[in-house]
Amino acid sequence: MTLRSISPKCYRYLRDKLEFPLPGLSTLRQWAGQFNMDKGILKDVLMLLKNMGKSLSEMDKVTVISFNETYVSQKLCYN
């Protein structure tokens, strides 16, 4: 899913031209439709980011976290 979201062209190249065993688009859509996520602020994720930030240098800590609506399908919307 990550590779497909970053570069659909690379995903198609690996899958079709090099015959790399990657799932088809309908399988990826099915997996994305079954993805469960809690509503609201993900406190566990914020705690993880906080703990990871303790080991970063000052330069590496320059980070932007953006929260926005995420659509898993047309039927579901997580704010």
PDB file of C-alpha atoms in Angstrom:
ATOM      1  CA  MET A   1       0.000   0.000   0.000  1.00  0.00           C
ATOM      2  CA  THR A   2       2.819   2.376   0.847  1.00  0.00           C
ATOM      3  CA  LEU A   3       4.649   1.771  -2.409  1.00  0.00           C
ATOM      4  CA  ARG A   4       1.430   2.208  -4.402  1.00  0.00           C
ATOM      5  CA  SER A   5       0.619   5.481  -2.634  1.00  0.00           C
ATOM      6  CA  ILE A   6       4.115   6.891  -3.145  1.00  0.00           C
ATOM      7  CA  SER A   7       4.567   5.849  -6.759  1.00  0.00           C
ATOM      8  CA  PRO A   8       1.780   4.140  -8.711  1.00  0.00           C
ATOM      9  CA  LYS A   9       4.081   4.036 -11.756  1.00  0.00           C
ATOM     10  CA  CYS A  10       6.784   2.167  -9.806  1.00  0.00           C
ATOM     11  CA  TYR A  11       4.153  -0.226  -8.397  1.00  0.00           C
ATOM     12  CA  ARG A  12       2.880  -1.048 -11.904  1.00  0.00           C
ATOM     13  CA  TYR A  13       6.439  -1.454 -13.205  1.00  0.00           C
ATOM     14  CA  LEU A  14       7.420  -3.903 -10.453  1.00  0.00           C
ATOM     15  CA  ARG A  15       4.171  -5.836 -10.700  1.00  0.00           C
ATOM     16  CA  ASP A  16       3.716  -5.988 -14.485  1.00  0.00           C
ATOM     17  CA  LYS A  17       7.155  -5.682 -16.085  1.00  0.00           C
ATOM     18  CA  LEU A  18       9.309  -7.479 -13.494  1.00  0.00           C
ATOM     19  CA  GLU A  19       6.483  -9.800 -12.383  1.00  0.00           C
ATOM     20  CA  PHE A  20       7.180  -8.990  -8.737  1.00  0.00           C
ATOM     21  CA  PRO A  21       4.478 -10.693  -6.613  1.00  0.00           C
ATOM     22  CA  LEU A  22       2.454  -7.673  -5.494  1.00  0.00           C
ATOM     23  CA  PRO A  23      -1.305  -7.700  -4.833  1.00  0.00           C
ATOM     24  CA  GLY A  24      -3.696  -6.246  -7.381  1.00  0.00           C
ATOM     25  CA  LEU A  25      -5.437  -2.900  -6.975  1.00  0.00           C
ATOM     26  CA  SER A  26      -8.758  -4.515  -6.014  1.00  0.00           C
ATOM     27  CA  THR A  27      -6.979  -6.383  -3.187  1.00  0.00           C
ATOM     28  CA  LEU A  28      -5.369  -3.160  -1.961  1.00  0.00           C
ATOM     29  CA  ARG A  29      -8.770  -1.436  -2.006  1.00  0.00           C
ATOM     30  CA  GLN A  30     -10.309  -4.330  -0.078  1.00  0.00           C
ATOM     31  CA  TRP A  31      -7.565  -4.168   2.553  1.00  0.00           C
ATOM     32  CA  ALA A  32      -7.960  -0.396   2.872  1.00  0.00           C
ATOM     33  CA  GLY A  33     -11.718  -0.806   3.314  1.00  0.00           C
ATOM     34  CA  GLN A  34     -11.175  -3.198   6.226  1.00  0.00           C
ATOM     35  CA  PHE A  35      -8.666  -0.947   7.993  1.00  0.00           C
ATOM     36  CA  ASN A  36      -9.913  -0.133  11.516  1.00  0.00           C
ATOM     37  CA  MET A  37      -9.009   3.140  13.147  1.00  0.00           C
ATOM     38  CA  ASP A  38     -10.233   4.770  16.323  1.00  0.00           C
ATOM     39  CA  LYS A  39     -12.044   8.083  16.054  1.00  0.00           C
ATOM     40  CA  GLY A  40     -10.634  11.194  17.641  1.00  0.00           C
ATOM     41  CA  ILE A  41      -7.114  11.995  18.791  1.00  0.00           C
ATOM     42  CA  LEU A  42      -4.775   9.006  18.656  1.00  0.00           C
ATOM     43  CA  LYS A  43      -3.083   9.420  22.032  1.00  0.00           C
ATOM     44  CA  ASP A  44      -0.938   6.291  21.598  1.00  0.00           C
ATOM     45  CA  VAL A  45       0.514   7.713  18.384  1.00  0.00           C
ATOM     46  CA  LEU A  46       1.221  11.061  20.050  1.00  0.00           C
ATOM     47  CA  MET A  47       2.966   9.255  22.930  1.00  0.00           C
ATOM     48  CA  LEU A  48       5.050   7.258  20.451  1.00  0.00           C
ATOM     49  CA  LEU A  49       6.075  10.449  18.624  1.00  0.00           C
ATOM     50  CA  LYS A  50       6.948  12.099  21.941  1.00  0.00           C
ATOM     51  CA  ASN A  51       9.150   9.175  22.990  1.00  0.00           C
ATOM     52  CA  MET A  52      10.819   8.989  19.584  1.00  0.00           C
ATOM     53  CA  GLY A  53      11.507  12.717  19.734  1.00  0.00           C
ATOM     54  CA  LYS A  54      13.606  12.321  22.884  1.00  0.00           C
ATOM     55  CA  SER A  55      16.366  10.603  20.901  1.00  0.00           C
ATOM     56  CA  LEU A  56      16.408  13.101  18.010  1.00  0.00           C
ATOM     57  CA  SER A  57      18.854  15.935  17.582  1.00  0.00           C
ATOM     58  CA  GLU A  58      17.598  19.525  17.624  1.00  0.00           C
ATOM     59  CA  MET A  59      17.852  19.643  13.845  1.00  0.00           C
ATOM     60  CA  ASP A  60      15.828  16.421  13.471  1.00  0.00           C
ATOM     61  CA  LYS A  61      13.092  17.730  15.763  1.00  0.00           C
ATOM     62  CA  VAL A  62      11.954  20.247  13.161  1.00  0.00           C
ATOM     63  CA  THR A  63       8.764  18.384  12.377  1.00  0.00           C
ATOM     64  CA  VAL A  64       5.305  19.307  11.213  1.00  0.00           C
ATOM     65  CA  ILE A  65       2.369  17.140  12.249  1.00  0.00           C
ATOM     66  CA  SER A  66      -0.748  17.749  10.276  1.00  0.00           C
ATOM     67  CA  PHE A  67      -4.155  16.415  11.249  1.00  0.00           C
ATOM     68  CA  ASN A  68      -6.870  16.411   8.633  1.00  0.00           C
ATOM     69  CA  GLU A  69      -9.830  14.411   7.455  1.00  0.00           C
ATOM     70  CA  THR A  70      -8.990  10.939   6.191  1.00  0.00           C
ATOM     71  CA  TYR A  71     -11.325   9.148   3.828  1.00  0.00           C
ATOM     72  CA  VAL A  72     -11.053   5.358   3.806  1.00  0.00           C
ATOM     73  CA  SER A  73     -13.957   5.045   1.392  1.00  0.00           C
ATOM     74  CA  GLN A  74     -16.893   7.154   0.296  1.00  0.00           C
ATOM     75  CA  LYS A  75     -18.922   5.657   3.142  1.00  0.00           C
ATOM     76  CA  LEU A  76     -16.458   6.398   5.953  1.00  0.00           C
ATOM     77  CA  CYS A  77     -14.857   9.640   7.049  1.00  0.00           C
ATOM     78  CA  TYR A  78     -12.516   9.970  10.012  1.00  0.00           C
ATOM     79  CA  ASN A  79     -11.928  13.469  11.351  1.00  0.00           C
TER      80      ASN A  79
END
